[in-house]
One Martini backbone bead per residue (centre of mass of N, CA, C, O) as a GRO file, in nm:
protein
  361
    1MET     BB    1   1.026  -2.779  -0.526
    2ASP     BB    2   0.928  -3.041  -0.602
    3GLY     BB    3   0.670  -3.243  -0.534
    4PRO     BB    4   0.443  -3.444  -0.515
    5ALA     BB    5   0.177  -3.483  -0.711
    6ALA     BB    6  -0.035  -3.477  -0.485
    7ALA     BB    7   0.055  -3.203  -0.369
    8ARG     BB    8   0.001  -3.037  -0.633
    9ASP     BB    9  -0.316  -3.118  -0.654
   10PHE     BB   10  -0.367  -3.005  -0.385
   11CYS     BB   11  -0.664  -2.807  -0.259
   12ALA     BB   12  -0.841  -2.644   0.012
   13LEU     BB   13  -0.876  -2.364  -0.151
   14THR     BB   14  -1.216  -2.273  -0.174
   15ASP     BB   15  -1.445  -2.068  -0.264
   16GLY     BB   16  -1.781  -1.957  -0.296
   17TYR     BB   17  -1.716  -1.972  -0.638
   18GLY     BB   18  -1.505  -2.220  -0.701
   19ARG     BB   19  -1.224  -2.109  -0.645
   20ARG     BB   20  -0.890  -2.181  -0.673
   21ILE     BB   21  -0.644  -2.122  -0.419
   22ASP     BB   22  -0.279  -2.123  -0.532
   23TYR     BB   23  -0.195  -1.808  -0.471
   24LEU     BB   24   0.078  -1.620  -0.314
   25ARG     BB   25   0.123  -1.284  -0.213
   26VAL     BB   26   0.423  -1.125  -0.071
   27SER     BB   27   0.487  -0.859   0.139
   28VAL     BB   28   0.807  -0.751   0.261
   29THR     BB   29   0.733  -0.446   0.179
   30ASP     BB   30   0.621  -0.091   0.154
   31ARG     BB   31   0.875   0.002   0.039
   32CYS     BB   32   1.016   0.257  -0.191
   33ASP     BB   33   1.246   0.409  -0.442
   34LEU     BB   34   0.981   0.488  -0.582
   35ARG     BB   35   0.719   0.719  -0.759
   36CYS     BB   36   0.484   0.605  -0.909
   37SER     BB   37   0.196   0.754  -1.026
   38TYR     BB   38   0.017   0.464  -0.992
   39CYS     BB   39   0.115   0.403  -0.671
   40LEU     BB   40   0.281   0.664  -0.542
   41PRO     BB   41   0.311   0.935  -0.384
   42LYS     BB   42   0.570   1.155  -0.353
   43ASP     BB   43   0.470   1.235  -0.031
   44PHE     BB   44   0.464   0.965   0.098
   45LYS     BB   45   0.439   0.844   0.472
   46GLY     BB   46   0.231   0.581   0.536
   47PHE     BB   47   0.400   0.366   0.665
   48GLU     BB   48   0.485   0.094   0.813
   49THR     BB   49   0.592  -0.006   1.100
   50PRO     BB   50   0.860  -0.208   1.144
   51ALA     BB   51   0.748  -0.353   1.404
   52ASN     BB   52   0.499  -0.474   1.216
   53TRP     BB   53   0.669  -0.650   1.073
   54LEU     BB   54   0.729  -0.934   0.959
   55THR     BB   55   0.924  -1.170   0.993
   56HIS     BB   56   1.069  -1.415   0.823
   57ALA     BB   57   0.967  -1.638   1.011
   58GLU     BB   58   0.670  -1.549   1.007
   59MET     BB   59   0.628  -1.569   0.707
   60ALA     BB   60   0.703  -1.867   0.678
   61ARG     BB   61   0.478  -1.971   0.855
   62VAL     BB   62   0.238  -1.869   0.689
   63ILE     BB   63   0.316  -1.992   0.419
   64SER     BB   64   0.312  -2.290   0.517
   65LEU     BB   65   0.004  -2.298   0.557
   66PHE     BB   66  -0.070  -2.259   0.262
   67VAL     BB   67   0.087  -2.500   0.152
   68ALA     BB   68  -0.072  -2.714   0.321
   69LEU     BB   69  -0.343  -2.615   0.147
   70GLY     BB   70  -0.207  -2.599  -0.174
   71VAL     BB   71  -0.004  -2.390  -0.220
   72GLY     BB   72   0.241  -2.344  -0.501
   73LYS     BB   73   0.235  -2.028  -0.540
   74VAL     BB   74   0.496  -1.777  -0.497
   75ARG     BB   75   0.522  -1.419  -0.427
   76LEU     BB   76   0.759  -1.165  -0.402
   77THR     BB   77   0.694  -0.837  -0.274
   78GLY     BB   78   0.542  -0.502  -0.265
   79GLY     BB   79   0.694  -0.284  -0.300
   80GLU     BB   80   1.048  -0.327  -0.258
   81PRO     BB   81   1.193  -0.626  -0.182
   82LEU     BB   82   1.514  -0.547  -0.212
   83LEU     BB   83   1.510  -0.359   0.057
   84ARG     BB   84   1.502  -0.618   0.214
   85ARG     BB   85   1.664  -0.784   0.429
   86GLY     BB   86   1.704  -1.123   0.344
   87VAL     BB   87   1.525  -1.218   0.096
   88ALA     BB   88   1.687  -1.470   0.003
   89ASP     BB   89   1.636  -1.635   0.259
   90LEU     BB   90   1.332  -1.648   0.230
   91ALA     BB   91   1.331  -1.781  -0.045
   92GLY     BB   92   1.476  -2.040   0.047
   93ALA     BB   93   1.258  -2.130   0.249
   94VAL     BB   94   1.029  -2.153   0.040
   95ALA     BB   95   1.165  -2.343  -0.170
   96ALA     BB   96   1.187  -2.583   0.058
   97MET     BB   97   0.891  -2.630   0.042
   98PRO     BB   98   0.677  -2.866   0.022
   99GLY     BB   99   0.482  -2.777  -0.280
  100VAL     BB  100   0.662  -2.574  -0.412
  101THR     BB  101   0.656  -2.485  -0.772
  102ASP     BB  102   0.653  -2.153  -0.751
  103LEU     BB  103   0.905  -1.887  -0.753
  104SER     BB  104   0.869  -1.531  -0.724
  105VAL     BB  105   0.951  -1.187  -0.837
  106SER     BB  106   0.881  -0.846  -0.770
  107THR     BB  107   1.033  -0.559  -0.944
  108ASN     BB  108   1.202  -0.249  -1.033
  109GLY     BB  109   1.538  -0.313  -1.062
  110THR     BB  110   1.741  -0.125  -0.896
  111GLN     BB  111   1.866  -0.396  -0.718
  112LEU     BB  112   1.922  -0.648  -0.911
  113ALA     BB  113   2.228  -0.665  -0.969
  114ARG     BB  114   2.294  -0.749  -0.658
  115HIS     BB  115   2.058  -1.007  -0.640
  116ALA     BB  116   2.022  -1.219  -0.867
  117ARG     BB  117   2.205  -1.460  -0.782
  118ALA     BB  118   2.083  -1.508  -0.500
  119LEU     BB  119   1.796  -1.569  -0.596
  120ARG     BB  120   1.865  -1.807  -0.777
  121ALA     BB  121   2.005  -1.979  -0.553
  122ALA     BB  122   1.735  -1.987  -0.368
  123GLY     BB  123   1.490  -2.057  -0.611
  124VAL     BB  124   1.432  -1.848  -0.807
  125THR     BB  125   1.277  -1.838  -1.146
  126ARG     BB  126   1.104  -1.565  -1.150
  127LEU     BB  127   1.047  -1.238  -1.314
  128ASN     BB  128   0.914  -0.913  -1.237
  129VAL     BB  129   0.952  -0.602  -1.422
  130SER     BB  130   0.935  -0.270  -1.400
  131LEU     BB  131   0.861  -0.103  -1.728
  132ASP     BB  132   0.754   0.200  -1.905
  133THR     BB  133   1.043   0.294  -2.025
  134LEU     BB  134   1.339   0.403  -2.238
  135ASP     BB  135   1.312   0.693  -2.143
  136ALA     BB  136   1.477   0.882  -1.922
  137ASP     BB  137   1.284   1.121  -1.881
  138ALA     BB  138   1.022   0.957  -1.848
  139PHE     BB  139   1.118   0.788  -1.612
  140ASN     BB  140   1.155   1.024  -1.417
  141GLN     BB  141   0.860   1.123  -1.429
  142ILE     BB  142   0.723   0.854  -1.327
  143THR     BB  143   0.934   0.779  -1.067
  144GLY     BB  144   1.143   1.019  -0.955
  145ARG     BB  145   1.400   0.881  -1.108
  146ASP     BB  146   1.748   0.851  -1.228
  147CYS     BB  147   1.750   0.484  -1.303
  148LEU     BB  148   1.745   0.321  -1.573
  149ALA     BB  149   2.029   0.191  -1.581
  150ASP     BB  150   1.983   0.006  -1.335
  151VAL     BB  151   1.755  -0.163  -1.455
  152LEU     BB  152   1.908  -0.268  -1.706
  153ALA     BB  153   2.131  -0.403  -1.542
  154GLY     BB  154   1.942  -0.596  -1.389
  155LEU     BB  155   1.837  -0.748  -1.636
  156GLY     BB  156   2.109  -0.857  -1.725
  157ALA     BB  157   2.172  -1.010  -1.461
  158ALA     BB  158   1.923  -1.196  -1.470
  159ARG     BB  159   1.986  -1.335  -1.734
  160ASP     BB  160   2.273  -1.437  -1.647
  161ALA     BB  161   2.145  -1.606  -1.395
  162GLY     BB  162   1.880  -1.767  -1.543
  163PHE     BB  163   1.624  -1.622  -1.596
  164ALA     BB  164   1.302  -1.788  -1.678
  165PRO     BB  165   1.107  -1.575  -1.724
  166ILE     BB  166   1.109  -1.227  -1.817
  167LYS     BB  167   0.893  -0.973  -1.704
  168LEU     BB  168   0.749  -0.681  -1.840
  169ASN     BB  169   0.590  -0.424  -1.663
  170SER     BB  170   0.346  -0.204  -1.829
  171VAL     BB  171   0.196   0.093  -1.781
  172VAL     BB  172  -0.100   0.179  -1.972
  173HIS     BB  173  -0.226   0.477  -2.126
  174ALA     BB  174  -0.347   0.736  -2.310
  175ALA     BB  175  -0.056   0.903  -2.267
  176THR     BB  176   0.096   0.680  -2.398
  177PRO     BB  177   0.330   0.634  -2.618
  178GLN     BB  178   0.343   0.413  -2.874
  179ALA     BB  179   0.648   0.428  -2.928
  180ASP     BB  180   0.732   0.329  -2.647
  181VAL     BB  181   0.604   0.050  -2.667
  182ARG     BB  182   0.756  -0.045  -2.919
  183ARG     BB  183   1.035  -0.022  -2.792
  184LEU     BB  184   0.984  -0.231  -2.572
  185LEU     BB  185   0.928  -0.467  -2.760
  186ASP     BB  186   1.198  -0.470  -2.905
  187TYR     BB  187   1.360  -0.518  -2.649
  188ALA     BB  188   1.231  -0.782  -2.559
  189ILE     BB  189   1.301  -0.945  -2.812
  190SER     BB  190   1.616  -0.900  -2.797
  191GLN     BB  191   1.624  -1.034  -2.482
  192GLY     BB  192   1.388  -1.252  -2.416
  193PHE     BB  193   1.134  -1.113  -2.326
  194VAL     BB  194   0.824  -1.013  -2.161
  195LEU     BB  195   0.559  -0.808  -2.258
  196ARG     BB  196   0.334  -0.623  -2.032
  197LEU     BB  197   0.023  -0.475  -2.054
  198ILE     BB  198  -0.124  -0.238  -1.813
  199GLU     BB  199  -0.379  -0.139  -1.634
  200PRO     BB  200  -0.479   0.093  -1.434
  201MET     BB  201  -0.554   0.134  -1.083
  202PRO     BB  202  -0.775   0.264  -0.824
  203MET     BB  203  -0.543   0.329  -0.578
  204GLY     BB  204  -0.620   0.545  -0.395
  205THR     BB  205  -0.504   0.829  -0.581
  206CYS     BB  206  -0.414   0.629  -0.787
  207GLY     BB  207  -0.526   0.609  -1.128
  208GLN     BB  208  -0.793   0.794  -1.135
  209GLY     BB  209  -0.681   1.003  -1.379
  210MET     BB  210  -0.655   0.767  -1.580
  211ARG     BB  211  -0.684   0.697  -1.908
  212HIS     BB  212  -0.787   0.455  -2.099
  213THR     BB  213  -0.681   0.209  -2.320
  214ASP     BB  214  -0.687  -0.019  -2.584
  215LEU     BB  215  -0.508  -0.303  -2.535
  216ASN     BB  216  -0.610  -0.496  -2.746
  217ALA     BB  217  -0.556  -0.315  -2.991
  218LEU     BB  218  -0.261  -0.255  -2.931
  219GLY     BB  219  -0.161  -0.545  -2.925
  220ALA     BB  220  -0.251  -0.620  -3.213
  221THR     BB  221  -0.084  -0.406  -3.358
  222LEU     BB  222   0.196  -0.484  -3.251
  223ALA     BB  223   0.186  -0.777  -3.343
  224ALA     BB  224   0.160  -0.721  -3.646
  225GLU     BB  225   0.423  -0.551  -3.675
  226ALA     BB  226   0.599  -0.808  -3.541
  227GLY     BB  227   0.477  -1.095  -3.629
  228LEU     BB  228   0.253  -1.192  -3.440
  229VAL     BB  229   0.076  -1.448  -3.255
  230PRO     BB  230  -0.146  -1.614  -3.100
  231ALA     BB  231  -0.149  -1.786  -2.825
  232MET     BB  232  -0.150  -2.138  -2.750
  233PRO     BB  233  -0.305  -2.358  -2.587
  234ALA     BB  234  -0.372  -2.684  -2.543
  235ALA     BB  235  -0.661  -2.656  -2.699
  236GLY     BB  236  -0.598  -2.460  -2.966
  237ARG     BB  237  -0.672  -2.173  -2.858
  238PRO     BB  238  -0.675  -1.859  -2.825
  239LEU     BB  239  -0.591  -1.653  -2.604
  240GLY     BB  240  -0.910  -1.503  -2.533
  241GLN     BB  241  -1.120  -1.746  -2.662
  242GLY     BB  242  -1.265  -1.908  -2.416
  243THR     BB  243  -1.069  -1.986  -2.198
  244GLY     BB  244  -1.111  -2.146  -1.931
  245THR     BB  245  -1.312  -2.040  -1.656
  246HIS     BB  246  -1.358  -1.755  -1.840
  247ALA     BB  247  -1.557  -1.792  -2.056
  248GLY     BB  248  -1.612  -1.503  -2.264
  249SER     BB  249  -1.418  -1.264  -2.149
  250GLY     BB  250  -1.139  -1.252  -2.340
  251PHE     BB  251  -0.957  -1.438  -2.139
  252GLY     BB  252  -0.677  -1.594  -2.047
  253SER     BB  253  -0.481  -1.768  -1.795
  254GLY     BB  254  -0.202  -1.931  -1.905
  255PHE     BB  255  -0.264  -2.210  -1.940
  256GLY     BB  256  -0.073  -2.457  -2.127
  257LEU     BB  257   0.213  -2.337  -2.236
  258GLY     BB  258   0.497  -2.442  -2.099
  259PHE     BB  259   0.681  -2.156  -2.003
  260GLY     BB  260   0.605  -2.023  -1.721
  261ALA     BB  261   0.346  -1.821  -1.694
  262GLY     BB  262   0.169  -1.913  -1.483
  263SER     BB  263  -0.152  -1.764  -1.335
  264GLY     BB  264  -0.233  -1.547  -1.522
  265PRO     BB  265  -0.442  -1.296  -1.719
  266ALA     BB  266  -0.301  -1.298  -1.982
  267ARG     BB  267  -0.270  -1.201  -2.315
  268TYR     BB  268  -0.102  -1.365  -2.588
  269TRP     BB  269   0.194  -1.338  -2.792
  270THR     BB  270   0.383  -1.488  -3.065
  271ALA     BB  271   0.647  -1.595  -3.288
  272GLY     BB  272   0.571  -1.934  -3.310
  273HIS     BB  273   0.747  -2.101  -3.066
  274GLY     BB  274   0.547  -2.055  -2.786
  275ALA     BB  275   0.679  -1.808  -2.667
  276PRO     BB  276   0.603  -1.535  -2.525
  277VAL     BB  277   0.612  -1.164  -2.591
  278LEU     BB  278   0.306  -1.058  -2.561
  279GLY     BB  279   0.090  -0.874  -2.327
  280VAL     BB  280  -0.239  -0.839  -2.169
  281ILE     BB  281  -0.386  -0.644  -1.889
  282THR     BB  282  -0.753  -0.605  -1.790
  283PRO     BB  283  -0.900  -0.518  -1.494
  284MET     BB  284  -1.119  -0.315  -1.612
  285SER     BB  285  -1.246  -0.370  -1.907
  286ARG     BB  286  -1.162  -0.700  -1.854
  287HIS     BB  287  -1.225  -0.885  -1.624
  288PHE     BB  288  -1.089  -1.189  -1.415
  289CYS     BB  289  -1.243  -1.283  -1.149
  290ALA     BB  290  -1.353  -1.575  -1.221
  291ALA     BB  291  -1.018  -1.668  -1.212
  292CYS     BB  292  -0.931  -1.622  -0.937
  293ASN     BB  293  -0.617  -1.749  -0.744
  294ARG     BB  294  -0.569  -1.508  -0.522
  295VAL     BB  295  -0.368  -1.376  -0.254
  296ARG     BB  296  -0.265  -1.134   0.008
  297LEU     BB  297   0.032  -1.051   0.200
  298GLY     BB  298   0.117  -0.839   0.419
  299VAL     BB  299   0.376  -0.715   0.610
  300ASP     BB  300   0.168  -0.742   0.875
  301GLY     BB  301  -0.031  -1.002   0.798
  302THR     BB  302  -0.241  -0.916   0.605
  303LEU     BB  303  -0.523  -1.053   0.448
  304TYR     BB  304  -0.594  -1.012   0.110
  305LEU     BB  305  -0.874  -1.099  -0.099
  306CYS     BB  306  -0.879  -0.810  -0.259
  307LEU     BB  307  -0.791  -0.535  -0.435
  308GLY     BB  308  -1.115  -0.415  -0.463
  309GLN     BB  309  -1.128  -0.473  -0.148
  310GLU     BB  310  -1.153  -0.484   0.225
  311ASP     BB  311  -1.111  -0.768   0.270
  312GLN     BB  312  -0.982  -0.919   0.582
  313VAL     BB  313  -0.703  -1.079   0.768
  314PRO     BB  314  -0.531  -1.072   1.095
  315LEU     BB  315  -0.271  -1.268   1.110
  316GLY     BB  316  -0.051  -1.104   1.254
  317ARG     BB  317  -0.202  -1.045   1.516
  318MET     BB  318  -0.257  -1.337   1.587
  319LEU     BB  319   0.032  -1.436   1.602
  320ARG     BB  320   0.126  -1.218   1.828
  321ALA     BB  321  -0.110  -1.341   2.027
  322GLY     BB  322  -0.061  -1.677   1.999
  323ALA     BB  323  -0.145  -1.830   1.767
  324THR     BB  324  -0.204  -2.111   1.625
  325ASP     BB  325  -0.193  -2.294   1.347
  326ALA     BB  326  -0.489  -2.381   1.364
  327ALA     BB  327  -0.608  -2.094   1.391
  328LEU     BB  328  -0.489  -1.980   1.131
  329THR     BB  329  -0.618  -2.184   0.941
  330ARG     BB  330  -0.911  -2.112   1.004
  331ALA     BB  331  -0.885  -1.817   0.909
  332ILE     BB  332  -0.812  -1.878   0.620
  333LEU     BB  333  -1.062  -2.043   0.543
  334ALA     BB  334  -1.268  -1.821   0.610
  335GLY     BB  335  -1.159  -1.610   0.416
  336ILE     BB  336  -1.185  -1.766   0.150
  337ALA     BB  337  -1.494  -1.811   0.174
  338ALA     BB  338  -1.519  -1.468   0.167
  339LYS     BB  339  -1.442  -1.408  -0.105
  340PRO     BB  340  -1.489  -1.201  -0.338
  341GLU     BB  341  -1.611  -1.194  -0.657
  342ARG     BB  342  -1.526  -0.878  -0.703
  343HIS     BB  343  -1.456  -0.586  -0.813
  344ASP     BB  344  -1.527  -0.200  -0.782
  345PHE     BB  345  -1.370   0.011  -0.962
  346LEU     BB  346  -1.598   0.126  -1.147
  347ALA     BB  347  -1.828   0.191  -0.937
  348GLN     BB  348  -1.577   0.251  -0.699
  349PRO     BB  349  -1.288   0.425  -0.748
  350ASP     BB  350  -1.268   0.552  -0.426
  351ARG     BB  351  -1.267   0.310  -0.212
  352ILE     BB  352  -0.960   0.250  -0.225
  353VAL     BB  353  -0.717   0.382   0.003
  354ARG     BB  354  -0.507   0.197  -0.060
  355PHE     BB  355  -0.206   0.121  -0.178
  356MET     BB  356  -0.032  -0.096  -0.358
  357ALA     BB  357   0.221  -0.110  -0.165
  358GLN     BB  358   0.039  -0.203   0.083
  359THR     BB  359  -0.065  -0.478  -0.044
  360GLY     BB  360   0.071  -0.591  -0.297
  361GLY     BB  361   0.150  -0.642  -0.639
   0.00000   0.00000   0.00000
C-alpha cells in the first residue's frame, strides 16, 4: 500500500479551520446483526434500500478520488461490514490504490472468524472490534444476541491471521460495572490487544439516556492497578498533556507512537514497552474536534462531514446522475471547505436523528 513519500505527504483536503482531512471512513452497509443499545433500537427497520447502496465499483471510484486528493487512511465500516458480500474484494481494490498507507476495518466480530484470513490477504492491516463485556448474559442484554463466543472466536482468528494491532472498542457509561471493564483490560493484556473505552454519543434515540462516567479517572485507575504508564509520543510528553494540534484539550492525537495507532483521538497507557494497552476516547466530556481529520461516506454515497452535524454532500446521487470525476472532486473540495468546526452533541443532544449505523461508525 505504500506509495512514494511525496504521495504520502500530499493532501489537498484542508477545511476552513486549517484541519488536514486525510482519513476516510466508508460504510459498506447500514445493516447489522446486533442491536447494541447505544447504536440501533431493537425494532429499527429504517435501513437504506439495497438498490441505493453504492456497488463496490462505485465505492472504489469515490474512494480513489479521495486518495488522489491526499487521503491515505481508509477504514471500512458499517453497520456490520462483514455482512456485505465481497467486502474483501473491495478491501483489495482499496489496498492496491497508490497512496493508501493504512487500511483498516471496524467490525462487531460476529463474522470475523470466517473472514479474517481473507481480509488480511486483501491488504487490511488493522482491526477495531466492538466488545463491551466478557459476561455472556450482559453481552446478550447489550447486543440482543447470545453470540459472545462467536466474537471471541473471531478475535482469535484475527490474531492468528496476523492482524496487529487489534483494538477492542468498549462503550462505557455510568451503569457499566467497573469489574467488567477490568476484566476486559485483563483479557486485552493477555491477548496482546488494545482496549479503548469510549463515551456514548447521542445519535438518533440511542445514547441519549446514558449517563457518562469520568473515563479519564477510570482509565487512570485501571492503569494504576495494572501497572501501566502514560504512553509517550515522539515529543516525549504523555499523550493527553497538550500534544498535537489540540494542545490544552487534554487529549493526544495518537501521532508519533510508531505502533500503528492510526490517527485517532485516544489517550493511551502502556506497559512501558511502547505499545499501548489501554486508551480512552471522550467525544462528549472533552471533545477533540480541533484535531478532526476525517469524514465519512455512507453506503448510499452521502458524504457526512461531521458525526454531530447534518452537513453532507450527495456524492452517490451525483455519481448515479452521471457526474464526472472532475465534478465529484469539486463537490468533495467544496464539502471539505464547509466542514463544521465541531459537534453540538452537548448543546443539542436530540439534533442528530440518524443512527450511528446509518452514518458509519
